[in-house]
Short mmCIF file of C-alpha atoms and ligand atoms in Angstrom, two decimals:
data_model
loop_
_atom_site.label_atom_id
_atom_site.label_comp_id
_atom_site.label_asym_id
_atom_site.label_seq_id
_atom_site.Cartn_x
_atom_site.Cartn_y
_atom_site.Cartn_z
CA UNK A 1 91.25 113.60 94.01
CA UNK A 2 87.23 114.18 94.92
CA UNK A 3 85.46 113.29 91.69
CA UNK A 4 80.97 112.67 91.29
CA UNK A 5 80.00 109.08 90.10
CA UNK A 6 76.76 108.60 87.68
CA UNK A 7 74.98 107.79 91.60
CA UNK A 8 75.98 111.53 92.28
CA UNK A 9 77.70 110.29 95.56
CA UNK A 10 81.23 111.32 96.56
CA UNK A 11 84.02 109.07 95.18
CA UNK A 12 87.54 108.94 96.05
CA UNK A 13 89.69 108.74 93.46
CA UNK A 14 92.64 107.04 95.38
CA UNK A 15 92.46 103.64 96.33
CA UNK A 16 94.93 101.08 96.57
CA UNK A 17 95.42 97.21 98.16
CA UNK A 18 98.20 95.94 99.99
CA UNK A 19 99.41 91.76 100.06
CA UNK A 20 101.59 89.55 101.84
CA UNK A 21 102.41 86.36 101.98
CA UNK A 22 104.51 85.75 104.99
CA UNK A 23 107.27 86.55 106.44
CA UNK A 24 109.89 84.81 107.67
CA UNK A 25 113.64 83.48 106.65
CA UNK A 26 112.95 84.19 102.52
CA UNK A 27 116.76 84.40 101.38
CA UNK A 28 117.31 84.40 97.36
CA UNK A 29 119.99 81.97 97.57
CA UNK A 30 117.76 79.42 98.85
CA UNK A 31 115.27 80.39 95.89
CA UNK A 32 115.45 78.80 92.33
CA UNK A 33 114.41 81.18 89.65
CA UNK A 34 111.60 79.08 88.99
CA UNK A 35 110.38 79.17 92.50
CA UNK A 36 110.89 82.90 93.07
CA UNK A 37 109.17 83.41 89.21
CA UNK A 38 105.84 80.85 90.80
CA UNK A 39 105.49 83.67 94.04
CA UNK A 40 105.74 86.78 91.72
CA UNK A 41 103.05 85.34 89.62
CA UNK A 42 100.75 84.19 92.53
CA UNK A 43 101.33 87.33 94.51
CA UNK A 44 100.32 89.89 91.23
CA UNK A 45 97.08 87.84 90.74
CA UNK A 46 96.39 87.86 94.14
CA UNK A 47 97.06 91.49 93.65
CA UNK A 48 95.44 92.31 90.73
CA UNK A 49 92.21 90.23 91.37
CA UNK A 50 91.49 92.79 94.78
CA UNK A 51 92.47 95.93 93.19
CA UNK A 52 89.95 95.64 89.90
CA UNK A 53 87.65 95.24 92.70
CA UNK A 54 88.60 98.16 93.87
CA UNK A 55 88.36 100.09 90.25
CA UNK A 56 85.34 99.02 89.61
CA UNK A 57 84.05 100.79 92.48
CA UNK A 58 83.46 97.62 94.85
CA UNK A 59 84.13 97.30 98.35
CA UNK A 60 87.80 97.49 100.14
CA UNK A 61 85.77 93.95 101.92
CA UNK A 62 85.26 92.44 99.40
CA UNK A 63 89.30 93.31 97.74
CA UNK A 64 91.12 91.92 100.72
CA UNK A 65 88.47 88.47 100.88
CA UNK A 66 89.36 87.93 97.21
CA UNK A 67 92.74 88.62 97.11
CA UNK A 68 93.35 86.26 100.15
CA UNK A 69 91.47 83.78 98.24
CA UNK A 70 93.96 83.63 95.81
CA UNK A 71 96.77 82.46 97.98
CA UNK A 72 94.32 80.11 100.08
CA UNK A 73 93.95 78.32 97.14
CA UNK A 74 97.70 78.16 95.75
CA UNK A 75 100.03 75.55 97.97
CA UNK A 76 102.73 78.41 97.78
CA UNK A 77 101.38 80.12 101.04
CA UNK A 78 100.80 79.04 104.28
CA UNK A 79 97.00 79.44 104.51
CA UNK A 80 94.29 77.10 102.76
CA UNK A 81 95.40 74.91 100.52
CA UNK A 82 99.18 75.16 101.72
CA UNK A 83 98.77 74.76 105.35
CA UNK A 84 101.53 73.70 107.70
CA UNK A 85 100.89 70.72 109.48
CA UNK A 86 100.41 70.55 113.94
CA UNK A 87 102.32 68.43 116.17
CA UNK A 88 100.00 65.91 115.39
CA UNK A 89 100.41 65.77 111.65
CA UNK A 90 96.62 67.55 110.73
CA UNK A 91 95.86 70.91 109.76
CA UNK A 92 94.30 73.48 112.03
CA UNK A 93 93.35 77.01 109.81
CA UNK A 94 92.71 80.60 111.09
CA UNK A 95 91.48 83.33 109.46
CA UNK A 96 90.16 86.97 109.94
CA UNK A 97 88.34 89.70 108.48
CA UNK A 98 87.42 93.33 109.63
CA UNK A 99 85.29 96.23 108.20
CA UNK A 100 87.44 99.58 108.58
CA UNK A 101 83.44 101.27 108.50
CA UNK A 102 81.67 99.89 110.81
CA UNK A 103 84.11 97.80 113.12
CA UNK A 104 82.51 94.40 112.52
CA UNK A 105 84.80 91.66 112.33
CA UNK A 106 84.52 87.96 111.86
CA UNK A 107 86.71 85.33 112.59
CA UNK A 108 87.30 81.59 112.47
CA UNK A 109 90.27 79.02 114.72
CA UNK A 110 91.06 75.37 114.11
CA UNK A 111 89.23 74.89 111.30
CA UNK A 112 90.21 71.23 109.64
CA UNK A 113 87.77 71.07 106.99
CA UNK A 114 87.01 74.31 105.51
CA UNK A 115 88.76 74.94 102.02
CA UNK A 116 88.71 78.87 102.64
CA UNK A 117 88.65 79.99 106.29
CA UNK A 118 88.57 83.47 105.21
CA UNK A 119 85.11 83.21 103.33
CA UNK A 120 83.92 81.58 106.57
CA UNK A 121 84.96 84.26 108.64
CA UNK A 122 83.26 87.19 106.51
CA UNK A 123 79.96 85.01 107.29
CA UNK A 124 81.21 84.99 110.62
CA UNK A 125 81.33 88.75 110.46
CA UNK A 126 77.98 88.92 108.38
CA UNK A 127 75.32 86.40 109.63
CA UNK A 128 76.73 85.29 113.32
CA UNK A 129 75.79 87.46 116.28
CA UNK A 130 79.40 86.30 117.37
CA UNK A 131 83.23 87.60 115.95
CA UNK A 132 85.07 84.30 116.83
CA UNK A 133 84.24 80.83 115.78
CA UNK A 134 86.61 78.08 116.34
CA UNK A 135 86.94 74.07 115.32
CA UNK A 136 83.96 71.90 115.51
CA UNK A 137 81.38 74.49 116.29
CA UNK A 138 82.81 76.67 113.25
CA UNK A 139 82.57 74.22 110.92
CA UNK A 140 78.65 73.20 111.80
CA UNK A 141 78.43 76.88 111.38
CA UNK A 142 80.14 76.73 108.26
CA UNK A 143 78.10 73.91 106.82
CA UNK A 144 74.77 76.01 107.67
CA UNK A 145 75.71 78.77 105.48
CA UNK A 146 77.18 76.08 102.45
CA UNK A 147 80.62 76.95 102.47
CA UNK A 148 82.51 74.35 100.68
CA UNK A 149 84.04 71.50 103.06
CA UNK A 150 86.86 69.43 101.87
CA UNK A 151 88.54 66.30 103.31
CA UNK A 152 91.90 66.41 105.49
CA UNK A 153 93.50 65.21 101.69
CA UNK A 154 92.85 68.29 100.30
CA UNK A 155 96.06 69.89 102.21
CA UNK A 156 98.38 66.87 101.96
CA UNK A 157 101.48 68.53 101.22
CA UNK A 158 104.91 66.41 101.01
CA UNK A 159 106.56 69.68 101.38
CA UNK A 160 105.02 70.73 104.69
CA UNK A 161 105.25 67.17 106.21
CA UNK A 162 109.56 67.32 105.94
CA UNK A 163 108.93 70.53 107.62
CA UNK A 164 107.13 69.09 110.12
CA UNK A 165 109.34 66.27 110.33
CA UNK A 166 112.57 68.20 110.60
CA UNK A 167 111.23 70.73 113.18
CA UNK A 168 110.33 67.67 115.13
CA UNK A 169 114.03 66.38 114.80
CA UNK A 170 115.61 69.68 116.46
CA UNK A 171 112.93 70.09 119.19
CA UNK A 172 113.88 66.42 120.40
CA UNK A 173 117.55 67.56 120.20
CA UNK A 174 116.20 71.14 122.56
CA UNK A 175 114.16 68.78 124.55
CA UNK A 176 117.22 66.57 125.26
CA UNK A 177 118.93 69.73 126.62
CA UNK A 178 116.01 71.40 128.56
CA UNK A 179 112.84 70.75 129.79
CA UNK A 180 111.72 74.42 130.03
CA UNK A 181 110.19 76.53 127.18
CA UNK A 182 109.65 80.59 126.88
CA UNK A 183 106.68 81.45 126.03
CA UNK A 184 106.78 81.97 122.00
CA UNK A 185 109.88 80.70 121.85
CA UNK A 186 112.00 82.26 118.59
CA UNK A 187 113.83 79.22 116.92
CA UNK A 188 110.62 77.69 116.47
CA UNK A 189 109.63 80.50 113.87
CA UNK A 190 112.84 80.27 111.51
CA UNK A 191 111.54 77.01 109.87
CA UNK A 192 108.38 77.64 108.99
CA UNK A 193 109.75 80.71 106.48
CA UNK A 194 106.65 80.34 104.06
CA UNK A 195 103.72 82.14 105.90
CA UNK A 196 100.37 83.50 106.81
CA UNK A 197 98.45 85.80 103.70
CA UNK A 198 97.10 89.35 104.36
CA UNK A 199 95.82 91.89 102.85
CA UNK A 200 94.53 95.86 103.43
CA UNK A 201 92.76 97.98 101.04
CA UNK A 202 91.28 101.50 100.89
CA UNK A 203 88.36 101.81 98.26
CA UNK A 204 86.70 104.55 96.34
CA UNK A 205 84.46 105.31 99.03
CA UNK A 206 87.07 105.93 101.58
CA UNK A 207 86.65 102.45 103.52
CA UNK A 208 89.31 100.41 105.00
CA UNK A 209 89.26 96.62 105.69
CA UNK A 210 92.09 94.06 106.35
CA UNK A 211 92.33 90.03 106.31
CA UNK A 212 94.50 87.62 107.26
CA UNK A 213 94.87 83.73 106.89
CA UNK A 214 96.91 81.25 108.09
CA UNK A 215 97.88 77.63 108.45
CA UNK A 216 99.31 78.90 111.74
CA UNK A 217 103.08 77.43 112.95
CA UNK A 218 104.54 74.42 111.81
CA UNK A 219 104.70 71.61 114.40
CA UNK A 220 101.82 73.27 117.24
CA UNK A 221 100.43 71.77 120.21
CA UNK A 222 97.30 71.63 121.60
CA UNK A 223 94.42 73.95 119.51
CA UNK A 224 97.34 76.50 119.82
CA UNK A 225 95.70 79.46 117.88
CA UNK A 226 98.28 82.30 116.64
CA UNK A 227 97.47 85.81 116.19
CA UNK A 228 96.03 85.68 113.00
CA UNK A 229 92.21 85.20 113.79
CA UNK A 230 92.75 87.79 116.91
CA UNK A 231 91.02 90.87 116.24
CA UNK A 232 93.92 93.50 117.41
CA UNK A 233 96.59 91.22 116.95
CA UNK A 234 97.10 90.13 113.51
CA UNK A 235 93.86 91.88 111.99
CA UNK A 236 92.74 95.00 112.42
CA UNK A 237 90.45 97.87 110.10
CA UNK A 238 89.37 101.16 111.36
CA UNK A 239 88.48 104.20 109.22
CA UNK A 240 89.58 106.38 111.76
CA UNK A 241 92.91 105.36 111.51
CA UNK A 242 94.55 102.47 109.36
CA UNK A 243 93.87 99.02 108.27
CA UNK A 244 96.65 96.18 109.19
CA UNK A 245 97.15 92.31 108.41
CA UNK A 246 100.49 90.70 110.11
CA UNK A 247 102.35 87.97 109.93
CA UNK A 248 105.19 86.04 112.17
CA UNK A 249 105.21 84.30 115.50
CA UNK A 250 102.20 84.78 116.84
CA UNK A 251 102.81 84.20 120.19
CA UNK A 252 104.70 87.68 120.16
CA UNK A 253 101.92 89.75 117.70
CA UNK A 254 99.12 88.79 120.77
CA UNK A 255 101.28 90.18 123.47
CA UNK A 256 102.11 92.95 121.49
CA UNK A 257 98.96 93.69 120.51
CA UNK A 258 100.37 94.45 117.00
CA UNK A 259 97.55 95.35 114.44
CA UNK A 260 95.66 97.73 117.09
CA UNK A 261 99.14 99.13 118.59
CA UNK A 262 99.69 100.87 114.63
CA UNK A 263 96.17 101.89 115.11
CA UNK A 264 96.54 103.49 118.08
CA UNK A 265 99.53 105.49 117.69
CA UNK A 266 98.05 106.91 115.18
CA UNK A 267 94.95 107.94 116.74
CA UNK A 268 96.44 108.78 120.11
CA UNK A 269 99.92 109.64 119.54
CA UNK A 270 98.97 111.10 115.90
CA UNK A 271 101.66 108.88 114.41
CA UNK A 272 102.52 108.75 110.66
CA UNK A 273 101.24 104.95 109.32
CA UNK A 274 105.02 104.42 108.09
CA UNK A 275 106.59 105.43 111.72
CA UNK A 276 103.98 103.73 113.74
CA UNK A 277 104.75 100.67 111.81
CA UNK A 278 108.00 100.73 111.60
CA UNK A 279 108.46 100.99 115.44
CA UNK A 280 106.20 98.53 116.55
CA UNK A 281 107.75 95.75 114.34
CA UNK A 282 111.69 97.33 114.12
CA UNK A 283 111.90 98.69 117.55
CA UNK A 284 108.61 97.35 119.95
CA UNK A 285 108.88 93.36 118.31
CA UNK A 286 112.43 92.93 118.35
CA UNK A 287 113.30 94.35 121.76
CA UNK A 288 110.44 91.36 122.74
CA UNK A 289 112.47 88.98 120.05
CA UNK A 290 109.63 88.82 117.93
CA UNK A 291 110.11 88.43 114.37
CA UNK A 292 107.75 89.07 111.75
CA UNK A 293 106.16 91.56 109.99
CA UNK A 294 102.77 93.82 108.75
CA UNK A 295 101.16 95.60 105.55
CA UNK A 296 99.06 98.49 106.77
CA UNK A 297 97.47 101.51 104.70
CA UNK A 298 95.77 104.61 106.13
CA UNK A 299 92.87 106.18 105.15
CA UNK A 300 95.16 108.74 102.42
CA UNK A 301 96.26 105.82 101.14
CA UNK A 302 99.41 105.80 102.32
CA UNK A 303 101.62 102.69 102.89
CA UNK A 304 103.67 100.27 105.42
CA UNK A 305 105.35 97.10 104.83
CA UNK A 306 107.98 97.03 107.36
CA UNK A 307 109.60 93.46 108.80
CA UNK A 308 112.03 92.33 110.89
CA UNK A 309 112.94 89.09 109.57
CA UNK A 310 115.31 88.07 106.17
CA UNK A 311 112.33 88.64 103.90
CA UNK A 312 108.44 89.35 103.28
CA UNK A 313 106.06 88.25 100.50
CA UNK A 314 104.56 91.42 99.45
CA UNK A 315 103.10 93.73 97.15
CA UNK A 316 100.73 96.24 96.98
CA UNK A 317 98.83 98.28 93.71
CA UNK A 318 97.81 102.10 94.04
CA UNK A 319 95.11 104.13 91.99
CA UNK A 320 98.48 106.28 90.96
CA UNK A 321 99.62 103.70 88.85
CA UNK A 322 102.16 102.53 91.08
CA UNK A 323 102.70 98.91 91.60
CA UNK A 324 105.86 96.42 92.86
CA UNK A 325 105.81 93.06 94.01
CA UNK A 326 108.97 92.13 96.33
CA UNK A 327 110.17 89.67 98.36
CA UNK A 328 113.41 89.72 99.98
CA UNK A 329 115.11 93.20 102.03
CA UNK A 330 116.09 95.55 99.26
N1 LIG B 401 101.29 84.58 112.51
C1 LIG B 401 101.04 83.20 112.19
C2 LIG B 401 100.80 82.44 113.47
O1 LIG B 401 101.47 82.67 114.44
C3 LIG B 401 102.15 82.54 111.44
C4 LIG B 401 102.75 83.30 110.29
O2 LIG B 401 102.46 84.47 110.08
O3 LIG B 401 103.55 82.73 109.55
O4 LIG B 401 99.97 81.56 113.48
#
């Protein structure tokens, strides 16, 4: 529905955001009530917090930063505040933003220090001449432009660490057996169930724009960076087409190209969102042995949250009225 705003310019009535909160093994008998009750709750204010945004006529940018700020800032998620811990028992955060108008993106890798990665990389996006940032160099950057630093205490998380501890345990037990790894190998995903945050939003003026941000994989080596902060990968925005945030082992969503495959089968192949989503992650992922999974909207507003894994964090909020927060496969 077209309708004139008191500015006289042409606003579109439908709008909408879309959230996750990782994907990954999320079964309901592993879930207290309590716990399951603490998600619902996190995920509709993360919700609720992007889509006024979005009624009050701000931007679908400025939606998917705040909603992601939400989760950065609750333990519950694996991004911000509840990141998984590396090999080496620190944090390393990655985040990523993109404007569905204009194509800019901005994005940040290895951050230690940074208490949201995802407002750094919208400064990334809006006062760098560069789209990818990563660990010390970032965080100068970050400092510049006073973005609040915390200490490596801030994300101490007894939770995380046995997570860390126990994936540990069963790699020495793989290690023991072989000495050779795939590249992305699966089994390493199926701990580290609680995951990355996204979100995708159309606004009144008929802009896309997606975010992701993530704590990354339990238990990685070496400044491994996943697909979250890659532009194509686990982020993408164009208005042409769709906006998508993902989430699941990386290492399969890069060589997949995941966000920007959606995108372009829509744009080349003149895909439906819902059946160029569902095939990259139920037919393209899994033949690959990637699991994981994406939120995407188009530009009518229309909706994807397909995965391939036990269960999703997710939720999304439409102009319609319609709204539903869910978690494991229905
Ligand atoms: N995609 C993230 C990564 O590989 C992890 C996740 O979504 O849980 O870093």
């Amino acid at each position: 529905m077209i309708s004139f705003s008191q500015n006289q310019s042409i606003m579109n009535e439908n709008f909408a955001i879309v959230i996750h909160g990782g994907a990954g093994t999320i079964l309901k008998k592993n879930m207290t009530p309590a716990m399951e009750k603490a998600y619902q709750e996190k995920l509709q204010e993360a919700l609720d917090s992007g889509y006024t945004i979005l009624k009050n006529g701000g931007s679908a940018i400025d939606a998917v930063e705040k909603a992601i700020l939400v989760m950065e800032d609750s333990p519950l998620f694996n991004a911000g505040k509840g990141a998984v811990y590396t090999n080496a028992s620190t944090n390393e955060l990655d985040a990523s933003i993109m404007d569905g108008k204009t194509l800019n993106a901005g994005a940040v890798a290895g951050v230690s220090h940074i208490k949201n990665p995802i407002k750094l990389a919208r400064v990334v996006m809006e006062k760098s001449e560069h789209i990818m940032l990563s660990g010390k160099g970032a965080e100068d950057f970050a400092k510049q432009h006073q973005l609040e630093m915390v200490d490596s205490a801030y994300f101490y998380n007894e939770h995380r660490l046995n997570q860390l501890n126990k994936i540990k345990k069963t790699e020495k037990i793989q290690l023991d057996h072989s000495d050779e790894k795939n590249q992305g190998d699966a089994s390493a995903f199926k701990d580290s169930k609680f995951g990355t945050v996204g979100a995708v939003a159309l606004d009144k003026h008929g802009n896309l724009a997606a975010a992701t941000s993530t704590g990354g994989m339990t238990n990685k080596k070496f400044g491994r960076i996943g697909d979250s902060p890659i532009i194509g990968a686990g982020t993408y925005a164009n208005n042409a087409t769709c906006a998508v945030s993902c989430t699941g082992h990386g290492e399969f969503f890069i060589r997949n190209v995941v966000a920007y495959d959606v995108a372009a089968l829509m744009e080349y192949k003149n895909m439906r969102l819902v059946d160029a989503a569902n095939y990259v992650v139920k037919e393209k992922l899994v033949k690959l042995g990637g699991e994981g999974g994406l939120i995407a909207i188009d530009k009518h507003g229309n909706i994807a949250m397909p995965f391939n894994t036990k269960g999703m964090y997710r939720g999304y909020k439409k102009s319609s009225g319609e709204s539903e927060i869910l978690i494991f496969k229905n």
